[in-house]
Coordinates of C-alpha atoms in Angstrom, one line a residue:
X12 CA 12.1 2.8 -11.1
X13 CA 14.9 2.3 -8.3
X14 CA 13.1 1.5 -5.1
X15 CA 14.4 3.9 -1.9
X16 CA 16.4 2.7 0.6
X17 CA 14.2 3.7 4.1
X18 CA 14.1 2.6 7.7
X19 CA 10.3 1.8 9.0
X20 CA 9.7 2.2 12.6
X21 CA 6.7 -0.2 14.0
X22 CA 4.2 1.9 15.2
X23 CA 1.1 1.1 17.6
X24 CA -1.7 4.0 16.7
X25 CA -5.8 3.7 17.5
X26 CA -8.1 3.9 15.1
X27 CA -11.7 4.4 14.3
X28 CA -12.4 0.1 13.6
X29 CA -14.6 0.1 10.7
X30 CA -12.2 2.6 8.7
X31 CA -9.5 0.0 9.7
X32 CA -11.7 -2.8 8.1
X33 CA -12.0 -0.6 4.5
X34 CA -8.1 0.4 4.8
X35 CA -7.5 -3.4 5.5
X36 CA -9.7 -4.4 2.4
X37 CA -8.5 -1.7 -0.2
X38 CA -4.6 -2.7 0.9
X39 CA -5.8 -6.5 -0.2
X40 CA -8.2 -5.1 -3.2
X41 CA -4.1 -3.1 -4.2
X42 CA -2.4 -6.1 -3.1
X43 CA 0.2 -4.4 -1.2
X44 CA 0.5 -4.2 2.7
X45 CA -1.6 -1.7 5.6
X46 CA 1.8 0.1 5.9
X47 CA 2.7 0.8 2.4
X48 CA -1.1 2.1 1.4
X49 CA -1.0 4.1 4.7
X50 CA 3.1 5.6 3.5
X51 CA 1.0 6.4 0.2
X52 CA -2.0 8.1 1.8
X53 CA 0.6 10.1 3.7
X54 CA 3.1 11.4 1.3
X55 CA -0.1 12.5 -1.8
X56 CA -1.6 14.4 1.5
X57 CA 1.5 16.3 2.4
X58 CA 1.8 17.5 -1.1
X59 CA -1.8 18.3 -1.3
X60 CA -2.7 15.7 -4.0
X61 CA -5.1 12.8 -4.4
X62 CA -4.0 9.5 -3.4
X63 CA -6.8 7.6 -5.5
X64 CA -7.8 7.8 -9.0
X65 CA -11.8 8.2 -9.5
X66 CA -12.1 3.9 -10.0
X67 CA -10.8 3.7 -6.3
X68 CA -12.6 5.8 -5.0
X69 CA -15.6 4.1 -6.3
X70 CA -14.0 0.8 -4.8
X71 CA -13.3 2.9 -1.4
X72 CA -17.0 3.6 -1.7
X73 CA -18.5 0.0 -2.1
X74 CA -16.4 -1.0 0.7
X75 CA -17.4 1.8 3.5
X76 CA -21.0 0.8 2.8
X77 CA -20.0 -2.9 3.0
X78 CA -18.2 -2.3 6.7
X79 CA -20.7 0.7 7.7
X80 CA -18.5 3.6 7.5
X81 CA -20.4 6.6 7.2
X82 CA -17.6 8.8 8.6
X83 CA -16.4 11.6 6.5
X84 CA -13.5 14.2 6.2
X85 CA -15.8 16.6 8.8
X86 CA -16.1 14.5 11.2
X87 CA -12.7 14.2 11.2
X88 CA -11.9 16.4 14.4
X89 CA -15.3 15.8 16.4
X90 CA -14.5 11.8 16.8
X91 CA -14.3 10.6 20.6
X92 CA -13.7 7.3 21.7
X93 CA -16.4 5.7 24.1
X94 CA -15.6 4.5 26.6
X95 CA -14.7 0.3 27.4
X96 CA -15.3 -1.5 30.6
X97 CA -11.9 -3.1 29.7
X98 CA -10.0 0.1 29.3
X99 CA -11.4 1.7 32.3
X100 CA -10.1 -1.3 33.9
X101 CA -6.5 -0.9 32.6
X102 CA -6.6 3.0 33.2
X103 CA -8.0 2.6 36.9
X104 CA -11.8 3.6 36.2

């Protein structure tokens, strides 16, 4: 298959840490980069399909229990950030 000729924009986004750490490890586990798993992620969820076969999800499981992620699809819209003395500091609190 043809690859697609695309421009990427860098992008600076916050997320939760430890589901960094198991998007990190299954982008190593895929060999492939952060970026392209994310692009991935993306475009199966805008078409309403699974990104991950059953075996990956299994390998997406061992790895939330290795980096403590016990975060799930609910909690998805009740996350908020606590708050750091270093960020307060930058934000003038």
């Amino acid at each position: 298959m043809d690859g697609m000729n695309i421009e990427r924009v860098q992008t600076g986004v916050r997320l939760e840490k430890r589901l960094v750490k198991v998007l990190k490890a299954l982008a190593e586990h895929r060999d492939m980069s952060l970026g392209d798993l994310i692009e991935g992620i993306v475009l199966h969820a805008f078409e309403g399909q699974t990104p991950f076969s059953p075996e990956t999800l299994e390998t997406i499981s061992q790895l939330k229990r290795i980096y403590g992620l016990e975060l799930g699809a609910a909690d998805s819209h009740r996350l908020a950030e606590a708050p750091s003395s270093d960020r307060a500091e930058r934000e003038g609190g």
